[in-house]
Short mmCIF file of C-alpha atoms in Angstrom, two decimals:
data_model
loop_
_atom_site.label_atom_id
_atom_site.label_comp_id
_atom_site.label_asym_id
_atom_site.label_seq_id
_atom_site.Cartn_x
_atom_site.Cartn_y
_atom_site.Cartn_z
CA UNK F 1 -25.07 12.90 -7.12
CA UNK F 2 -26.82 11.48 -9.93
CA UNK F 3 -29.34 8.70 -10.29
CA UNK F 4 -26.60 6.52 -11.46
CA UNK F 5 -25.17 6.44 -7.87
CA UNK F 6 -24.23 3.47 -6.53
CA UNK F 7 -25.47 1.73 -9.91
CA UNK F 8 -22.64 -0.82 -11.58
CA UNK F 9 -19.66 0.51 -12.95
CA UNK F 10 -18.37 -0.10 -17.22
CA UNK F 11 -17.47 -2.94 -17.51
CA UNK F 12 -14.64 -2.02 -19.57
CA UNK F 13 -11.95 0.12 -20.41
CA UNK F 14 -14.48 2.03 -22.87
CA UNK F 15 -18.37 0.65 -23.65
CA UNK F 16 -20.54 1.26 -26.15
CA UNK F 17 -23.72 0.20 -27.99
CA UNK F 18 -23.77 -3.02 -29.07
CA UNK F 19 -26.65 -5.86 -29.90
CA UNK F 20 -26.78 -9.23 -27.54
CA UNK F 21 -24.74 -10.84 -30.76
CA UNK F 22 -21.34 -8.91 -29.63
CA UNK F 23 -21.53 -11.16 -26.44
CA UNK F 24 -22.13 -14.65 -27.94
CA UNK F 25 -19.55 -14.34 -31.06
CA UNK F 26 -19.07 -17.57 -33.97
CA UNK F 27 -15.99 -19.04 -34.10
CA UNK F 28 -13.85 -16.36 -36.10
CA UNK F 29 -11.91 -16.38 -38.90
CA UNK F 30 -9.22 -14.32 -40.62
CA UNK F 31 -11.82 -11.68 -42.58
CA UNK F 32 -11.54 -11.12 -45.93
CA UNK F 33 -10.71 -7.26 -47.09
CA UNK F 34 -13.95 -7.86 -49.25
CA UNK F 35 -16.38 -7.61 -46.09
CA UNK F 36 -18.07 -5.24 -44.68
CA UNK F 37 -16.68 -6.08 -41.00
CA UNK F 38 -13.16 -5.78 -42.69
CA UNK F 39 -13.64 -2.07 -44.30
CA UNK F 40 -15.19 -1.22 -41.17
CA UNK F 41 -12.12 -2.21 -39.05
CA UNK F 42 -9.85 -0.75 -41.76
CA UNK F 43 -11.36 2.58 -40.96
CA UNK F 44 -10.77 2.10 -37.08
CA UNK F 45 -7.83 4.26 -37.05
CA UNK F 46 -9.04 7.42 -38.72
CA UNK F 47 -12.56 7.09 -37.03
CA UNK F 48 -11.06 7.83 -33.62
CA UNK F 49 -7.96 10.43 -35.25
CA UNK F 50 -11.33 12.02 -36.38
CA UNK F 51 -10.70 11.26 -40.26
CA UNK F 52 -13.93 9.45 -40.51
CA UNK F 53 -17.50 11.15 -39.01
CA UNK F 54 -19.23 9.95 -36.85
CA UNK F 55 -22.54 10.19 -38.82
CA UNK F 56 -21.29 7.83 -42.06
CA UNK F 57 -19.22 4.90 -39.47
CA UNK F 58 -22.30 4.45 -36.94
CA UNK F 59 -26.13 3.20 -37.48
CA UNK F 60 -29.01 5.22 -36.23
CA UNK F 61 -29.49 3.14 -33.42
CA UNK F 62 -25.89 3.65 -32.23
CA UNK F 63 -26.35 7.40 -32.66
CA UNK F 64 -29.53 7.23 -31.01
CA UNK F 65 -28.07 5.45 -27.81
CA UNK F 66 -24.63 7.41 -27.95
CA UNK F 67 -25.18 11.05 -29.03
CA UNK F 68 -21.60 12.24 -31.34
CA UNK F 69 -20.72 14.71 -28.56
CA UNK F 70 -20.70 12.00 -25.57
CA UNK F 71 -18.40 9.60 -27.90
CA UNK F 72 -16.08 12.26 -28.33
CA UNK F 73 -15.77 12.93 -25.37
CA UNK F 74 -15.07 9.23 -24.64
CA UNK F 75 -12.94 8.86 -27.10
CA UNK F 76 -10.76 11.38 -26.23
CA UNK F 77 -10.37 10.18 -22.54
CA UNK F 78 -9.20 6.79 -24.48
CA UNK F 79 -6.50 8.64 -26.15
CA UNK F 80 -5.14 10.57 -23.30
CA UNK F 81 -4.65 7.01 -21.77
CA UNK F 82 -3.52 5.26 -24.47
CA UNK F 83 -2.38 7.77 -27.67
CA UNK F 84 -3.13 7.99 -31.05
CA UNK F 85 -4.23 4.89 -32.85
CA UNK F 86 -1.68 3.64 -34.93
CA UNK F 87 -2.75 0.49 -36.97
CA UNK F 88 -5.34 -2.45 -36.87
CA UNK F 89 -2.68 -5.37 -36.28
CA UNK F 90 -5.61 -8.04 -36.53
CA UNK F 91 -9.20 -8.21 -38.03
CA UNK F 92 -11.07 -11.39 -37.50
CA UNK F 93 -14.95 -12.61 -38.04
CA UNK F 94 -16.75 -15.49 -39.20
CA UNK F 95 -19.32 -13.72 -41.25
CA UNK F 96 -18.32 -10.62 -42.55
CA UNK F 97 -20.73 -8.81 -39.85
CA UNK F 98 -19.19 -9.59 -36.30
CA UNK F 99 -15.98 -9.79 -35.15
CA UNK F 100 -12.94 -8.76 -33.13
CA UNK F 101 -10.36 -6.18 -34.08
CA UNK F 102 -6.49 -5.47 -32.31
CA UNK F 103 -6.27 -1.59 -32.70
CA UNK F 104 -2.71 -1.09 -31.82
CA UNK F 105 -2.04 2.22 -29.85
CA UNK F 106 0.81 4.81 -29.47
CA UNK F 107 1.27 2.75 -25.82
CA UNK F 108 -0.55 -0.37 -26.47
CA UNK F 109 -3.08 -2.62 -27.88
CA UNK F 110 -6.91 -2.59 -27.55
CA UNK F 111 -9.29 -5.17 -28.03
CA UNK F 112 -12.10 -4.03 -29.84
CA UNK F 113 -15.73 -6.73 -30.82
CA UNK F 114 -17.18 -5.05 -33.67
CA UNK F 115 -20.60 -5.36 -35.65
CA UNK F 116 -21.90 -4.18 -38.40
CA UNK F 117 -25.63 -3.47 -39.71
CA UNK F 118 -26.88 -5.56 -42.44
CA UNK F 119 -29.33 -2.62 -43.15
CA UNK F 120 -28.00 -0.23 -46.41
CA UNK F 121 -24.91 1.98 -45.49
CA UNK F 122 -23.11 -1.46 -43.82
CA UNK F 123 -22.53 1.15 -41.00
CA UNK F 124 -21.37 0.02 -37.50
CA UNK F 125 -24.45 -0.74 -34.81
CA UNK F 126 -21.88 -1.82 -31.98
CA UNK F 127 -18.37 -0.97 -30.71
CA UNK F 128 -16.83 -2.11 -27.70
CA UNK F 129 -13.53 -2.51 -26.33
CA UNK F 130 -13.18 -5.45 -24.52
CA UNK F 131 -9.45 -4.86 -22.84
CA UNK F 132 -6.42 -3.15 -23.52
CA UNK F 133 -2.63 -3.88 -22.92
CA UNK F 134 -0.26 -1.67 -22.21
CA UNK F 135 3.36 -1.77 -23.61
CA UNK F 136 6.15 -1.93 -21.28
CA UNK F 137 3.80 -1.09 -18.29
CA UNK F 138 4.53 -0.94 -14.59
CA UNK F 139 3.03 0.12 -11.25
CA UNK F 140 5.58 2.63 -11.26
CA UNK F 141 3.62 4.19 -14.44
CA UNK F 142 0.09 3.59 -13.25
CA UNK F 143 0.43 4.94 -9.93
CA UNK F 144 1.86 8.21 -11.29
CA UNK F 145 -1.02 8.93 -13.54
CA UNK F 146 -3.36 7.76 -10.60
CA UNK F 147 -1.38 10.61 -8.34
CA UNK F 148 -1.78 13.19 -11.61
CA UNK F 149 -5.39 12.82 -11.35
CA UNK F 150 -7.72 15.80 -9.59
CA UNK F 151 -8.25 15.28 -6.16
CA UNK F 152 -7.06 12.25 -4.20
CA UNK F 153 -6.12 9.31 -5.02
CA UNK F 154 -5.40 5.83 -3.30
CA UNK F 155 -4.99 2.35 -4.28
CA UNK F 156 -3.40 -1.41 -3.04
CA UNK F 157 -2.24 -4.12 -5.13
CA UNK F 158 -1.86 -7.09 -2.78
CA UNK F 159 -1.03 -11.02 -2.55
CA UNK F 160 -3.51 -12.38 0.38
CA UNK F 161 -1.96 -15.21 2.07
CA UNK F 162 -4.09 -16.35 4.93
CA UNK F 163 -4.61 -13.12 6.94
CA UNK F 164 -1.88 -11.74 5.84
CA UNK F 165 -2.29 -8.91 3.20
CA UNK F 166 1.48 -8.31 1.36
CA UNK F 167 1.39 -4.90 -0.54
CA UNK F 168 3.11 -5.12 -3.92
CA UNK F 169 2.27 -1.73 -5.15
CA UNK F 170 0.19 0.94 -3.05
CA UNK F 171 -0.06 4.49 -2.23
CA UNK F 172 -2.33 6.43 -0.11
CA UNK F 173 -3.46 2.95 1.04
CA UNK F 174 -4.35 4.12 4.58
CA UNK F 175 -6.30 7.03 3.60
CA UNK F 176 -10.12 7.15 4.00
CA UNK F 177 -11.75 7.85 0.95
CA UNK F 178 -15.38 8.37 -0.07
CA UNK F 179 -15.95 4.54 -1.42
CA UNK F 180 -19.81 4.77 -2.30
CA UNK F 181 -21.28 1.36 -2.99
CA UNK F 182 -18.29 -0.80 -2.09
CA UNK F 183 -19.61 -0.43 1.44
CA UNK F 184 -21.81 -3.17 0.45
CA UNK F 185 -18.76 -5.60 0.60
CA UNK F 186 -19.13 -5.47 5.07
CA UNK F 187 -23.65 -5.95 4.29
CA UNK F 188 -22.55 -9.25 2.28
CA UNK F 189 -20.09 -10.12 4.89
CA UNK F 190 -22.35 -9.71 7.62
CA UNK F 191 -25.02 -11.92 5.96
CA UNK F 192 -22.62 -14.59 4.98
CA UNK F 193 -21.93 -14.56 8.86
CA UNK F 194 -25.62 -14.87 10.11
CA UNK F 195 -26.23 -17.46 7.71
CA UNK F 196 -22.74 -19.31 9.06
CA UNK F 197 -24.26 -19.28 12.36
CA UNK F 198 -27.57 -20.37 11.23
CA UNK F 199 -29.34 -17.37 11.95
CA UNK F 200 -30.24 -17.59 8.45
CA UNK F 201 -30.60 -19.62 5.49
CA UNK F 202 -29.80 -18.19 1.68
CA UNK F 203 -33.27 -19.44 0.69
CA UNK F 204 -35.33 -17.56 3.42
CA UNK F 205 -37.46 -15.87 1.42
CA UNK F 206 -38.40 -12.16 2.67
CA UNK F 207 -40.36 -9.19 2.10
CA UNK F 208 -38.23 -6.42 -0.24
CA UNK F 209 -38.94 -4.13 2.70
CA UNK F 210 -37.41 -0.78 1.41
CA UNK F 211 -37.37 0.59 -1.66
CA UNK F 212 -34.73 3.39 -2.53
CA UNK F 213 -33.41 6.17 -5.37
CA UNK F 214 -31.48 4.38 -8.66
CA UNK F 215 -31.99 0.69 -7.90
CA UNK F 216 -31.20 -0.72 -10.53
CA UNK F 217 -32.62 -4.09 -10.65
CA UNK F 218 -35.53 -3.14 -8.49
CA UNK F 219 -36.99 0.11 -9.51
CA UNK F 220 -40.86 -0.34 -9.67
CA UNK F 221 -41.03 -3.45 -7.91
CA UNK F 222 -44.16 -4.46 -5.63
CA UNK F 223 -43.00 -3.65 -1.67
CA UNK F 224 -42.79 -6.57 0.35
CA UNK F 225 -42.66 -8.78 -2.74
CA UNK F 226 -41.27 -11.84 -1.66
CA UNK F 227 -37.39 -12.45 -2.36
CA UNK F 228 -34.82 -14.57 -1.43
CA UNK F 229 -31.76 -13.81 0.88
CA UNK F 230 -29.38 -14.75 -2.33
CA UNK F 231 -31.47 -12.70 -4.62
CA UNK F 232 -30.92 -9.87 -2.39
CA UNK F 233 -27.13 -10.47 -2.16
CA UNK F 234 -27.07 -10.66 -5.78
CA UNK F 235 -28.99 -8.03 -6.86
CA UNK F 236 -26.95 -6.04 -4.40
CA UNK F 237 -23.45 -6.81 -5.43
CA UNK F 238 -23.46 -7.13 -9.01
CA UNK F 239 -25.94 -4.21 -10.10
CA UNK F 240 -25.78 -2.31 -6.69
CA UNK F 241 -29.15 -1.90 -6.01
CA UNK F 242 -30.34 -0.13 -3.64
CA UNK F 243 -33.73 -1.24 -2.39
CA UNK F 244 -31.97 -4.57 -1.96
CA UNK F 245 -28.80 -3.11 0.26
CA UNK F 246 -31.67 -1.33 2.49
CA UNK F 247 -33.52 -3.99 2.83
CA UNK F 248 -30.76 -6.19 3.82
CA UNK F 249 -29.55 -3.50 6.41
CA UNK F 250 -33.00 -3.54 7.95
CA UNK F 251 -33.15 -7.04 8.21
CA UNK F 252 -29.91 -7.64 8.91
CA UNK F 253 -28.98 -4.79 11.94
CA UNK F 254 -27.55 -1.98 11.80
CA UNK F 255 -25.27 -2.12 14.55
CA UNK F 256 -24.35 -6.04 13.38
CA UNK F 257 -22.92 -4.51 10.00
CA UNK F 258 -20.71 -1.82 12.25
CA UNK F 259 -19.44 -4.48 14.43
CA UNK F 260 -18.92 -7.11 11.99
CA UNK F 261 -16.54 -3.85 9.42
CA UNK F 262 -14.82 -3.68 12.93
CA UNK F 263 -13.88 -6.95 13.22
CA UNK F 264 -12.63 -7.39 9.42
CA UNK F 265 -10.32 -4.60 10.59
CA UNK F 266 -11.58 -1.39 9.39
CA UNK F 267 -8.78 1.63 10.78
CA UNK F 268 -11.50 4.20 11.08
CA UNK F 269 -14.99 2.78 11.87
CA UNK F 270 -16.35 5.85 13.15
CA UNK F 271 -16.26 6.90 9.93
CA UNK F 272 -19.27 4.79 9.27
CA UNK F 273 -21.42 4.78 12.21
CA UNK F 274 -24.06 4.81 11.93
CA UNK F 275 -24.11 2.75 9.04
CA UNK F 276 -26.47 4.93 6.99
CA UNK F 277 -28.63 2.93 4.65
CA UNK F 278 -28.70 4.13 0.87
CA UNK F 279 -32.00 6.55 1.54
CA UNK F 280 -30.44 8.03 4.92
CA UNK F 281 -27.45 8.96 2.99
CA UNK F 282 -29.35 10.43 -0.27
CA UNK F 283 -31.85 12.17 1.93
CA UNK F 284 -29.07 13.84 3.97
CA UNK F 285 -27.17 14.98 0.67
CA UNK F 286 -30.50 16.79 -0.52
CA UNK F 287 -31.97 20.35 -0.15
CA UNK F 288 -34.83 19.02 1.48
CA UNK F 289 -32.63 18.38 4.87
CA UNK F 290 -30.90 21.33 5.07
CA UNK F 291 -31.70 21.96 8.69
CA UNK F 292 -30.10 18.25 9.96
CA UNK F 293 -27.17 17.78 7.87
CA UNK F 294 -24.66 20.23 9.39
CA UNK F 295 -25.72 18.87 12.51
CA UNK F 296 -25.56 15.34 11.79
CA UNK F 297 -22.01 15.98 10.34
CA UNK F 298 -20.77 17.93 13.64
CA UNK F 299 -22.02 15.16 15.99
CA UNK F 300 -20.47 12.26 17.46
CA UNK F 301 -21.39 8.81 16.42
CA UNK F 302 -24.04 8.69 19.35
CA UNK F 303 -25.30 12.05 18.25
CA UNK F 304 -25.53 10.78 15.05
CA UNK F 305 -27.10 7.62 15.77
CA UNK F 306 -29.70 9.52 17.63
CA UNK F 307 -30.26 11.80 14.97
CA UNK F 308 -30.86 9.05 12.47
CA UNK F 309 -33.70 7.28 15.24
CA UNK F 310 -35.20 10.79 15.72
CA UNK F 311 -35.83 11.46 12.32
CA UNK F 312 -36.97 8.16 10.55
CA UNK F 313 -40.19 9.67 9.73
CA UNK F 314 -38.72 12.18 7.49
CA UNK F 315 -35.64 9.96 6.48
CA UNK F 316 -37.86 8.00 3.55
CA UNK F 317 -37.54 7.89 -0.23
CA UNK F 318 -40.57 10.05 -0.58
CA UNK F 319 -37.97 12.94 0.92
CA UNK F 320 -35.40 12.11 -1.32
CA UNK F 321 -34.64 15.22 -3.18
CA UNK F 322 -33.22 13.90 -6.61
CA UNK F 323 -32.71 17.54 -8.35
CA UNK F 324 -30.32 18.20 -5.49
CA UNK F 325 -28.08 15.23 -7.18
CA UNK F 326 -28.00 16.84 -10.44
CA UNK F 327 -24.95 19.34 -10.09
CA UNK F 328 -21.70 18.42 -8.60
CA UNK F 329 -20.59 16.50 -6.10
CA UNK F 330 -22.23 17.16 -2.46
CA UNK F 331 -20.34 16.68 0.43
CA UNK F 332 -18.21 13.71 -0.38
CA UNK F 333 -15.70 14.32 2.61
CA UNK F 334 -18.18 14.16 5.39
CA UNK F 335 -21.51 12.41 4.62
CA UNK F 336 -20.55 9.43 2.66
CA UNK F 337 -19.18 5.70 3.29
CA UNK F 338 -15.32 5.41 3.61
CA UNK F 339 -12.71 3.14 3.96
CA UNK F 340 -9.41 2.69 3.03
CA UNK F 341 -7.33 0.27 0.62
CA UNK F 342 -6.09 -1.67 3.30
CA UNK F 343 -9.45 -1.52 5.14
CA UNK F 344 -10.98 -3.04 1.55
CA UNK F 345 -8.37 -5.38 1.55
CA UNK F 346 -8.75 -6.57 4.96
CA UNK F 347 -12.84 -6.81 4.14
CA UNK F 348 -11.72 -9.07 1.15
CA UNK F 349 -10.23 -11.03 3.57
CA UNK F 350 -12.87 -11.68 6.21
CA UNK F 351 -14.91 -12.15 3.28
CA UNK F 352 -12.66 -15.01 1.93
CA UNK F 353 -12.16 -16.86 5.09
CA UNK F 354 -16.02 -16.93 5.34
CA UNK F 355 -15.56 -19.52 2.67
CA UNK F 356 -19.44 -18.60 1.49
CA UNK F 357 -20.01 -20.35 -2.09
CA UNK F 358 -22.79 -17.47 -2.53
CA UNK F 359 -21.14 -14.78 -1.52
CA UNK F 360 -18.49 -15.38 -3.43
CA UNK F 361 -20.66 -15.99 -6.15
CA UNK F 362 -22.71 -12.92 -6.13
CA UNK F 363 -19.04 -10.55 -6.34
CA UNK F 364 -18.59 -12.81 -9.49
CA UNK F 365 -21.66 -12.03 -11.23
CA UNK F 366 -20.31 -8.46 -12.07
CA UNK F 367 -16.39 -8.65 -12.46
CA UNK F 368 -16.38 -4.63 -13.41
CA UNK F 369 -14.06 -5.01 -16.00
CA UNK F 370 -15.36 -7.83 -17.99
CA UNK F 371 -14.26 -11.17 -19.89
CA UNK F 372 -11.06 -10.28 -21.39
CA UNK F 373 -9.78 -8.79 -18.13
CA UNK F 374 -10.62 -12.12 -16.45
CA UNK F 375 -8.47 -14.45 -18.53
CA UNK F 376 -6.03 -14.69 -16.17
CA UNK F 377 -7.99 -15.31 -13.05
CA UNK F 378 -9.32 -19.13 -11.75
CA UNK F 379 -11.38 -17.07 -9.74
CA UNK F 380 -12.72 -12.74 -10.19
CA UNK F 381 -15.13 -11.35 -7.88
CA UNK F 382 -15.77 -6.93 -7.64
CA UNK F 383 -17.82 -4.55 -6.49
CA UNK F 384 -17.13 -0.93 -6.91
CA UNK F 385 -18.74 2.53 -5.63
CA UNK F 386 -19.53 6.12 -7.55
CA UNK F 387 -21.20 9.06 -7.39
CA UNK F 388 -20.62 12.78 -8.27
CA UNK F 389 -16.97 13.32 -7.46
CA UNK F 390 -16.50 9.74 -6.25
CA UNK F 391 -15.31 6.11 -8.15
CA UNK F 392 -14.19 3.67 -6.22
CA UNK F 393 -13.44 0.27 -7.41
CA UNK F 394 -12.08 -3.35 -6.03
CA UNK F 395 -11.51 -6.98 -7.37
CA UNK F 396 -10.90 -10.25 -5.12
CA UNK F 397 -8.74 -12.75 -7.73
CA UNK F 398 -7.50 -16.50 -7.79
CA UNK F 399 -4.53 -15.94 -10.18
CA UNK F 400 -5.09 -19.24 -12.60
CA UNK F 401 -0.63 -19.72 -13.22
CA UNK F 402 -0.07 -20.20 -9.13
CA UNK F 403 -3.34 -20.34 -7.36
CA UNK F 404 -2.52 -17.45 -5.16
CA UNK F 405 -4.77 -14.73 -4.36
CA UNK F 406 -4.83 -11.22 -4.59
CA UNK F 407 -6.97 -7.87 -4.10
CA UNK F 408 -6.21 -4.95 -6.48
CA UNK F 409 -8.57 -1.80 -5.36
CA UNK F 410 -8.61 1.61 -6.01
CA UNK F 411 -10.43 5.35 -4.68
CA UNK F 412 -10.88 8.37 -6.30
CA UNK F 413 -12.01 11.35 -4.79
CA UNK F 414 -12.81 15.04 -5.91
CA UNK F 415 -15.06 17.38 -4.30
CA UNK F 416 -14.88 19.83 -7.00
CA UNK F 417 -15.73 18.16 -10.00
CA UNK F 418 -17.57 14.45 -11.27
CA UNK F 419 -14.21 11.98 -11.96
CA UNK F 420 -13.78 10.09 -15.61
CA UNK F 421 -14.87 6.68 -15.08
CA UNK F 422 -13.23 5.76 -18.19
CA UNK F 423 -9.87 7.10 -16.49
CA UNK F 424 -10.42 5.01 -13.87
CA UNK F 425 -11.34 1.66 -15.17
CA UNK F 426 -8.82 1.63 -17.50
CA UNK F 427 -5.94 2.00 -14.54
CA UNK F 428 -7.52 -0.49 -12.65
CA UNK F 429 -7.64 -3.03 -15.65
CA UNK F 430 -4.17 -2.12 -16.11
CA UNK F 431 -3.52 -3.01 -11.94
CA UNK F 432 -4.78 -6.15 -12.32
CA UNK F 433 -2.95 -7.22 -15.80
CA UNK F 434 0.31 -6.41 -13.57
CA UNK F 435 -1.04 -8.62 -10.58
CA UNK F 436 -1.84 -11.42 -13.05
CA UNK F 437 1.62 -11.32 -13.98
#
């Protein structure tokens, strides 16, 4: 486990550096072969066939923020996916400097917004790719490569029609699987409940209680500095932080969150009781609790629960031992948070029906596979999970052509070895390009 656990997921099928001007693009044009963006997207092709180094395409900052050995290895994750690049079908920018390219692929298309430096050199300070379509693709195709991958695999593609959840593609989708931060999907649902009740309002404002390892959003902050209940929920969902998720669980009840994942019709909710918070589960993983972890994994869920009670003292973030997370994965079948693709599914679901305008806005902050992915969709809402030898990864959609609604989500597990994100978020894009279809 790393300290990128639990921390948002690329956003797209590959991500790289790039300055704020790649999101907020001019108007573009047709560019002229005479540019610097246009000689830069002519040399697409043999920069990734490896025709083109590294050191004359990108800026020093680019370098800087993605060493030559980690875009390789990038790179060539893209091309097992997608094959050798072929030809740039479409170059097009406004100023010469910023733009968007269509890279066209041995088995489809990429997307690709482009900039380059005005500094001496004209060398490229941001690449991303911003989606990718396949040709001639099928669930039949994607769900073989999912099965190729290492470990265990599982994944639902599904129209949601009431309560109703009608597979169109799926396999493994009743298997638990290690989900990491998706669990936070049943902590949302739970708090959209209390506050449905009137328990609690999205504008209490609360002490951020508990602080815990890779929050994201935040790391450093004052404890018991005053936050809202939507602030929470946000900062929860879209950059899965941590101190927010445990101090939501705190405030919100353990045992509510377990009852309220059984009632949105989890198969196996033994699995996750007790509902560990995010420092429970990190301090169990590490060296430093060596003596309670075999036991806690042997007991029962009321051994467990009183193991967790027993111990709070030493279950803190000042215990957390954060070299233990820095080799492979640790104990992903048995101390973890799992679920399911239909158990996801069905938490979509509940989560729907709640018909909570925040906490359907806070899954929309983040859609995990960003704006070209969403073109499709009225409506996009995610939140995925990952960790050393786990990526997990689901989406809630409106489809904009009929209205209907769908949830595509996938799990990857492998206890030997950290799984290739990349991999991973380019099958899902391509699940959901199918389901928009």
């Amino acid at each position: 486990m790393t300290k990128t656990m639990f921390a948002a997921l690329l956003t797209t099928a590959m991500t790289l550096p790039a300055t704020a001007a790649l999101a907020q693009q001019a108007p573009e044009a047709t560019a002229t072969a005479d540019t610097a963006f246009a000689q830069r997207a002519a040399q697409l092709v043999d920069l990734l066939a490896g025709r083109v180094a590294y050191g004359d395409y990108f800026a020093p900052d680019f370098q800087a923020a993605l060493p030559e050995a980690q875009f390789k290895a990038v790179t060539a994750n893209l091309l097992a996916q997608y094959g050798q690049p072929v030809a740039v079908e479409k170059a097009t920018s406004a100023d010469g400097r910023l733009g968007t390219v269509q890279l066209r692929f041995e088995k489809g298309v990429g997307t690709i917004a482009l900039e380059v430096a005005a500094a001496p050199g004209d060398k490229v300070a941001g690449l991303r790719f911003t989606g990718f379509t396949m040709a001639d693709d099928s669930f039949t195709k994607v769900a073989a490569e999912l099965a190729a991958l290492p470990g265990t695999t599982g994944f639902l593609v599904a129209e949601l029609e009431g309560d109703a959840v009608r597979p169109l593609a799926a396999a493994n989708a009743d298997r638990q699987l290690a989900i990491g931060s998706t669990f936070k999907l049943y902590v949302l649902d739970e708090l959209a409940a209390q506050v449905a009740a009137g328990q609690r309002q999205w504008s209490d404002v609360v002490p951020l209680s508990h602080a815990s390892f890779s929050s994201a959003g935040t790391a450093n902050w004052p404890k018991d500095m005053p936050v809202t209940l939507q602030t929470l929920a946000n900062w929860m969902i879209s950059v899965s932080d941590n101190g927010a998720t445990d101090t939501l669980i705190h405030l919100l009840g353990r045992q509510n969150i377990e009852a309220r994942m059984q009632r949105a019709g989890h198969s196996a909710p033994s699995r996750n009781i007790p509902f560990l918070t995010t420092v429970e589960a990190f301090a169990l993983k590490g060296n430093n609790f060596n003596d309670l972890r075999p036991v806690f994994i042997k007991g029962d869920d009321a051994a467990q629960r009183r193991l967790i009670e027993d111990n709070q003292s030493r279950l803190t973030l000042a215990n957390v031992d954060g070299v233990s997370f820095s080799g492979g994965p640790r104990f992903i079948d048995d101390l973890e948070w799992f679920a399911s693709p239909n158990d996801i599914a069905r938490a979509m679901v509940d989560l729907r029906a709640r018909q909570s305008e925040p906490a359907m806005a806070a899954m929309a902050i983040n859609n995990g596979l960003g704006p070209s992915a969403a073109a499709d969709w009225t409506y996009l809402g995610y939140k995925g999970g990952s960790e050393l030898g786990v990526l997990s990864m689901s989406l809630l959609g409106q489809r904009k052509s009929d209205g209907k609604w769908f949830v595509v989500t996938a799990s990857w597990n492998n206890p030997d070895a950290a799984v290739a994100t990349e991999t991973m978020v380019g099958l899902v894009t391509r699940l959901l390009a199918l389901a928009a279809k």
